[in-house]
Coordinates of C-alpha atoms and ligand atoms in Angstrom, one line a residue:
M1 CA 27.9 11.5 -52.5
S2 CA 25.8 10.9 -55.5
K3 CA 24.0 13.7 -57.3
S4 CA 20.3 13.9 -56.8
P5 CA 18.7 13.2 -60.1
A6 CA 16.7 16.2 -61.3
T7 CA 13.0 15.6 -60.8
P8 CA 11.4 16.3 -64.2
A9 CA 8.6 18.4 -62.7
V10 CA 10.9 20.9 -61.1
D11 CA 13.7 21.6 -63.6
S12 CA 13.1 25.4 -63.6
I13 CA 11.9 28.1 -61.3
D14 CA 8.6 28.3 -63.1
S15 CA 7.9 24.6 -62.9
L16 CA 8.8 24.6 -59.3
T17 CA 6.4 27.4 -58.6
H18 CA 3.8 25.7 -60.5
A19 CA 4.3 22.3 -58.7
L20 CA 4.2 24.0 -55.3
Q21 CA 1.0 25.7 -56.3
G22 CA -0.3 22.3 -57.2
V23 CA 0.0 21.2 -53.6
G24 CA -1.5 24.4 -52.3
Y25 CA 1.7 26.4 -51.6
H26 CA 1.8 29.8 -53.2
A27 CA 5.5 30.8 -53.4
P28 CA 6.7 34.3 -54.4
R29 CA 9.3 34.3 -57.2
R30 CA 12.2 35.1 -54.9
L31 CA 11.4 32.2 -52.6
A32 CA 11.0 29.8 -55.5
T33 CA 14.4 31.0 -56.8
A34 CA 16.0 30.4 -53.5
V35 CA 14.7 26.9 -53.3
F36 CA 15.7 26.1 -56.8
L37 CA 19.2 27.2 -56.1
A38 CA 19.4 25.3 -52.8
M39 CA 18.5 22.2 -54.9
K40 CA 20.9 22.9 -57.7
L41 CA 23.8 23.9 -55.5
Q42 CA 23.0 21.3 -52.9
R43 CA 23.1 23.9 -50.1
P44 CA 20.9 24.2 -47.0
L45 CA 18.4 27.0 -47.1
L46 CA 17.8 29.1 -44.1
L47 CA 14.3 30.8 -44.0
E48 CA 13.8 33.6 -41.6
G49 CA 10.5 35.5 -41.0
E50 CA 7.7 36.2 -38.6
P51 CA 5.6 33.3 -37.4
G52 CA 2.9 32.3 -39.8
V53 CA 4.5 33.4 -43.1
G54 CA 4.9 29.8 -44.5
K55 CA 8.3 28.6 -43.5
T56 CA 7.4 25.2 -42.1
E57 CA 4.7 24.7 -44.7
L58 CA 7.3 25.2 -47.5
A59 CA 9.3 22.2 -46.4
K60 CA 6.2 20.1 -46.2
A61 CA 5.1 21.2 -49.7
L62 CA 8.6 20.5 -51.1
A63 CA 8.6 17.0 -49.8
K64 CA 5.2 16.4 -51.5
V65 CA 6.2 18.0 -54.8
L66 CA 9.5 16.1 -54.9
G67 CA 8.1 12.8 -53.6
R68 CA 10.7 12.7 -50.9
P69 CA 10.3 11.7 -47.3
L70 CA 10.0 14.7 -44.9
L71 CA 12.1 14.4 -41.8
R72 CA 11.5 17.0 -39.2
L73 CA 13.5 18.1 -36.3
Q74 CA 11.6 20.6 -34.0
C75 CA 14.2 22.6 -32.1
Y76 CA 13.9 23.8 -28.5
D77 CA 16.1 25.1 -25.8
G78 CA 18.2 22.4 -24.2
M79 CA 17.8 20.0 -27.2
E80 CA 20.6 17.5 -27.3
Q81 CA 22.5 15.7 -30.0
R82 CA 20.9 12.4 -29.2
E83 CA 17.5 13.8 -30.1
A84 CA 18.8 15.2 -33.4
L85 CA 21.3 12.5 -34.5
Y86 CA 21.2 9.1 -32.8
E87 CA 21.2 7.4 -29.5
W88 CA 22.1 3.9 -28.5
N89 CA 19.4 1.5 -27.7
H90 CA 20.6 0.7 -24.2
T91 CA 17.9 -1.9 -23.4
A92 CA 18.8 -3.9 -26.5
Q93 CA 22.5 -3.6 -25.7
L94 CA 22.0 -4.8 -22.2
L95 CA 20.0 -7.8 -23.3
H96 CA 22.7 -8.6 -25.8
M97 CA 25.4 -8.3 -23.1
R98 CA 23.5 -10.7 -20.8
A99 CA 23.1 -13.2 -23.4
A100 CA 26.7 -13.1 -24.5
Q101 CA 28.3 -13.0 -21.1
S102 CA 29.0 -16.7 -20.8
T103 CA 30.6 -17.1 -24.2
A104 CA 32.3 -13.8 -25.2
T105 CA 35.1 -11.7 -23.8
P106 CA 34.3 -8.2 -22.6
D107 CA 36.1 -6.7 -25.6
E108 CA 34.0 -8.8 -28.0
I109 CA 30.9 -7.8 -26.2
E110 CA 31.8 -4.1 -26.4
R111 CA 32.4 -4.4 -30.2
E112 CA 29.1 -6.2 -30.7
V113 CA 26.9 -3.8 -28.8
Y114 CA 28.2 -0.7 -30.7
Q115 CA 26.9 -2.0 -34.0
A116 CA 24.5 -0.1 -36.3
R117 CA 21.7 -2.4 -35.3
Y118 CA 21.7 -1.0 -31.8
L119 CA 21.5 2.6 -33.1
I120 CA 18.3 4.6 -32.8
R121 CA 18.4 6.9 -35.8
R122 CA 17.1 10.5 -35.3
P123 CA 16.2 12.8 -38.1
L124 CA 19.7 14.0 -39.0
L125 CA 21.0 10.5 -39.3
Q126 CA 17.9 9.3 -41.1
A127 CA 18.3 12.2 -43.6
L128 CA 21.9 11.2 -44.3
Q129 CA 21.0 7.6 -44.9
T130 CA 18.0 8.2 -47.1
P131 CA 18.7 6.7 -50.5
A132 CA 18.7 8.9 -53.6
P133 CA 17.0 11.3 -54.4
G134 CA 17.3 11.9 -50.7
A135 CA 15.0 13.3 -48.0
V136 CA 13.8 16.7 -47.2
L137 CA 15.1 17.6 -43.8
L138 CA 13.3 20.3 -41.9
I139 CA 15.3 21.8 -39.0
D140 CA 12.5 23.8 -37.6
E141 CA 12.8 26.9 -35.4
V142 CA 16.5 26.6 -35.0
D143 CA 16.5 29.9 -33.1
R144 CA 14.9 28.1 -30.2
A145 CA 17.9 25.7 -29.8
D146 CA 21.0 26.9 -28.0
E147 CA 24.4 27.8 -29.4
P148 CA 26.1 24.4 -28.7
F149 CA 23.5 22.9 -30.8
E150 CA 24.2 25.3 -33.6
A151 CA 27.8 24.4 -33.4
F152 CA 27.0 20.8 -33.6
L153 CA 25.0 21.4 -36.8
L154 CA 28.0 22.9 -38.6
E155 CA 29.5 19.6 -39.9
Y156 CA 26.2 18.5 -41.2
L157 CA 25.4 21.8 -42.9
G158 CA 28.8 22.2 -44.4
E159 CA 29.5 18.7 -45.6
Y160 CA 26.4 16.6 -45.1
Q161 CA 28.2 14.3 -42.7
V162 CA 28.4 13.6 -39.0
S163 CA 30.9 11.9 -36.8
I164 CA 29.8 9.2 -34.4
P165 CA 32.6 8.3 -32.0
E166 CA 31.8 4.5 -32.1
L167 CA 31.1 4.3 -35.8
G168 CA 33.2 7.0 -37.5
T169 CA 32.1 9.5 -40.1
I170 CA 28.8 9.0 -41.8
S171 CA 28.3 10.9 -45.1
A172 CA 25.2 11.5 -47.0
V173 CA 24.1 8.9 -49.5
A174 CA 22.3 11.8 -51.4
A175 CA 22.4 15.4 -50.3
P176 CA 19.2 15.9 -48.3
L177 CA 17.3 19.1 -49.2
T178 CA 17.8 20.8 -45.9
I179 CA 15.5 23.7 -44.8
L180 CA 16.2 25.5 -41.6
T181 CA 13.7 28.0 -40.2
S182 CA 14.0 30.7 -37.7
N183 CA 11.4 33.1 -36.2
R184 CA 14.3 35.3 -35.4
T185 CA 13.8 35.4 -31.6
R186 CA 17.6 35.7 -31.6
D187 CA 20.4 36.1 -34.2
L188 CA 21.9 32.9 -35.4
N189 CA 25.5 32.1 -35.4
D190 CA 27.5 33.5 -38.4
A191 CA 29.0 30.1 -39.0
V192 CA 25.6 28.5 -39.5
K193 CA 24.5 31.3 -41.9
R194 CA 27.7 31.0 -44.0
R195 CA 26.9 27.4 -44.7
C196 CA 23.3 28.2 -45.9
L197 CA 21.6 30.1 -48.6
Y198 CA 19.4 32.7 -47.0
Q199 CA 15.9 33.9 -47.6
W200 CA 13.8 36.3 -45.6
L201 CA 10.0 35.6 -45.9
D202 CA 7.7 38.5 -45.6
Y203 CA 4.0 38.5 -45.1
P204 CA 2.4 37.9 -48.5
E205 CA 1.3 40.7 -50.7
R206 CA -2.4 41.1 -50.8
E207 CA -2.9 39.2 -54.1
R208 CA -1.0 36.2 -52.9
E209 CA -2.9 36.1 -49.6
L210 CA -6.1 36.4 -51.5
A211 CA -5.2 33.4 -53.5
I212 CA -4.2 31.4 -50.4
V213 CA -7.4 32.2 -48.6
R214 CA -9.5 31.5 -51.7
S215 CA -7.9 28.1 -52.2
Q216 CA -8.1 27.1 -48.5
V217 CA -11.6 28.5 -47.8
P218 CA -13.4 28.0 -51.1
E219 CA -16.8 28.2 -49.3
A220 CA -16.2 31.9 -48.6
S221 CA -17.7 34.4 -51.1
N222 CA -15.4 36.4 -53.3
Q223 CA -16.5 39.5 -51.5
L224 CA -15.7 38.2 -48.1
T225 CA -12.3 36.8 -49.1
E226 CA -11.3 40.1 -50.6
Q227 CA -12.4 42.0 -47.5
V228 CA -10.5 39.6 -45.3
S229 CA -7.2 40.0 -47.2
R230 CA -7.6 43.7 -47.5
F231 CA -8.3 44.1 -43.8
V232 CA -5.4 41.8 -42.8
S233 CA -3.0 43.4 -45.1
R234 CA -3.9 46.9 -43.7
L235 CA -3.4 45.6 -40.2
R236 CA 0.1 44.6 -41.1
S237 CA 1.1 47.9 -42.8
Q238 CA 1.9 51.3 -41.5
P239 CA 0.6 53.1 -39.5
F240 CA -1.6 50.3 -38.1
S241 CA 1.1 47.7 -37.6
N242 CA 2.8 49.9 -35.0
A243 CA -0.1 49.4 -32.7
F244 CA 0.4 45.7 -32.4
Q245 CA 3.0 43.4 -30.9
R246 CA 2.4 40.6 -33.3
G247 CA 0.5 40.8 -36.5
P248 CA -1.6 38.0 -37.8
G249 CA 0.1 35.4 -40.0
I250 CA -1.4 33.6 -43.0
A251 CA -2.8 30.8 -40.8
E252 CA -4.8 33.5 -38.9
S253 CA -6.2 34.9 -42.1
V254 CA -7.3 31.5 -43.2
E255 CA -8.8 30.7 -39.9
W256 CA -10.6 34.0 -39.7
A257 CA -12.2 33.5 -43.1
K258 CA -13.4 30.1 -41.9
A259 CA -14.8 31.6 -38.7
L260 CA -16.6 34.3 -40.7
V261 CA -18.2 31.8 -42.9
A262 CA -19.2 29.7 -39.9
L263 CA -20.9 32.9 -38.6
D264 CA -22.7 33.4 -41.9
T265 CA -21.0 36.8 -42.3
L266 CA -21.7 38.5 -45.6
T267 CA -19.6 41.5 -45.1
L268 CA -17.1 42.7 -42.4
D269 CA -18.4 45.1 -39.8
P270 CA -17.0 46.3 -36.5
E271 CA -19.2 44.0 -34.5
V272 CA -18.2 40.8 -36.1
I273 CA -14.6 41.8 -36.1
Q274 CA -14.8 42.4 -32.3
D275 CA -16.4 39.0 -31.8
T276 CA -13.7 37.2 -33.7
A277 CA -10.6 39.3 -32.9
G278 CA -9.2 36.4 -30.8
I279 CA -8.5 34.6 -34.1
L280 CA -6.4 37.4 -35.5
F281 CA -4.5 38.3 -32.4
K282 CA -3.4 36.0 -29.6
Q283 CA -2.4 38.8 -27.1
R284 CA -4.9 40.6 -25.0
E285 CA -3.1 43.9 -25.6
D286 CA -3.3 43.5 -29.3
V287 CA -7.0 42.8 -29.2
A288 CA -7.5 45.9 -27.1
A289 CA -5.4 47.9 -29.5
L290 CA -7.6 46.8 -32.4
L291 CA -10.9 48.0 -31.2
P292 CA -10.3 51.8 -31.4
L293 CA -8.8 51.4 -34.9
L294 CA -11.7 49.5 -36.5
D295 CA -13.4 52.4 -38.2
Q296 CA -10.2 53.5 -39.8
L297 CA -9.3 50.0 -40.8
L298 CA -12.7 49.5 -42.5
A299 CA -12.7 52.9 -44.2
P300 CA -12.6 52.8 -48.0
E301 CA -9.0 53.1 -49.2
P302 CA -7.8 56.5 -50.4
V303 CA -7.3 56.4 -54.2
Ligands
ADP401 N1 2.7 30.4 -49.2 C1 1.7 29.8 -48.7 N2 0.8 29.1 -49.5 C2 -0.3 28.5 -48.9 N3 -0.5 28.5 -47.6 C3 0.4 29.1 -46.8 C4 1.5 29.7 -47.3 N4 2.2 30.3 -46.2 C5 1.5 29.9 -45.1 N5 0.4 29.2 -45.4 C6 -0.6 28.7 -44.5 O1 -0.3 29.3 -43.2 C7 -0.1 28.3 -42.2 C8 1.1 28.7 -41.3 O2 2.3 28.7 -42.0 P1 3.6 28.1 -41.4 O3 4.4 27.4 -42.4 O4 3.3 27.2 -40.2 O5 4.3 29.4 -40.8 P2 5.7 29.6 -40.1 O6 6.4 28.2 -40.1 O7 6.4 30.6 -41.0 O8 5.4 30.1 -38.7 C9 0.2 27.0 -43.0 O9 -0.3 25.9 -42.3 C10 -0.6 27.3 -44.3 O10 -1.9 26.9 -44.1
MG402 MG1 6.9 27.2 -38.4

């Protein structure tokens, strides 16, 4: 396996943070450090956190910053190896067999149809075969897949290689920068965790969320952007957070700010919040829980 050449733009944690910011991703220092180490040590990085805290977006931003192709595997319950790794192109194999039947022996035909050209490459295999400096492979929401699938990932995660019965072991041309994400709907297998660096992603602190909303909704006034990030950050903190099943993520803050601009809102008030609560919360119970708290949430902060 060849070493990925260091990309000049990201040879330190600071320059990585800066480069990510350049493509619109605001990374806290701890996260940038984890990514930097994952690249240096060539280890997969497992990101866990609530939905909407920027796990998937990080992989996309990294691919942009590094100028590497992004390969994405969206996990789900019942996902099979052939969707992750490869499958044989049966139609093409059949056509080949028909054509060869008159001239070749069955053994010859079998050897011929199990050649790489009849292979349909899925993200994992594509990642292994991407030339240096390698791909960014996003294995998204791995907690949705089942345990056999996690077991199947071990060889890839530990050695950047996979075994294909008909073709043998395929090793990475260049270590793919591999990002796994989990919304933590269940605990992942220890064997998977051991092979990865780990980073928990929290909701952003208010300043970072402010920066994100500001850059994604530049048409919102400073005052409105500040009110939005203050309000959302309060929703997510004690004692208010206890009232809700699922707090709003960054995407919801951004969308809310856009909606408020669309409604020509100058300043937050209970009425406009009620009218737009369906952007912040996607559960009926959470919307209902919000309404009685509005006055407290909007009250000036104690100094
Ligand atoms: N650190 C960040 N910087 C800029 N935008 C962010 C950041 N984190 C999240 N976002 C925004 O929030 C949206 C949701 O993030 P996403 O990565 O899909 O969340 P997750 O995968 O953790 O559920 C993104 O599309 C992006 O617009
Ligand atoms: Mg995601």
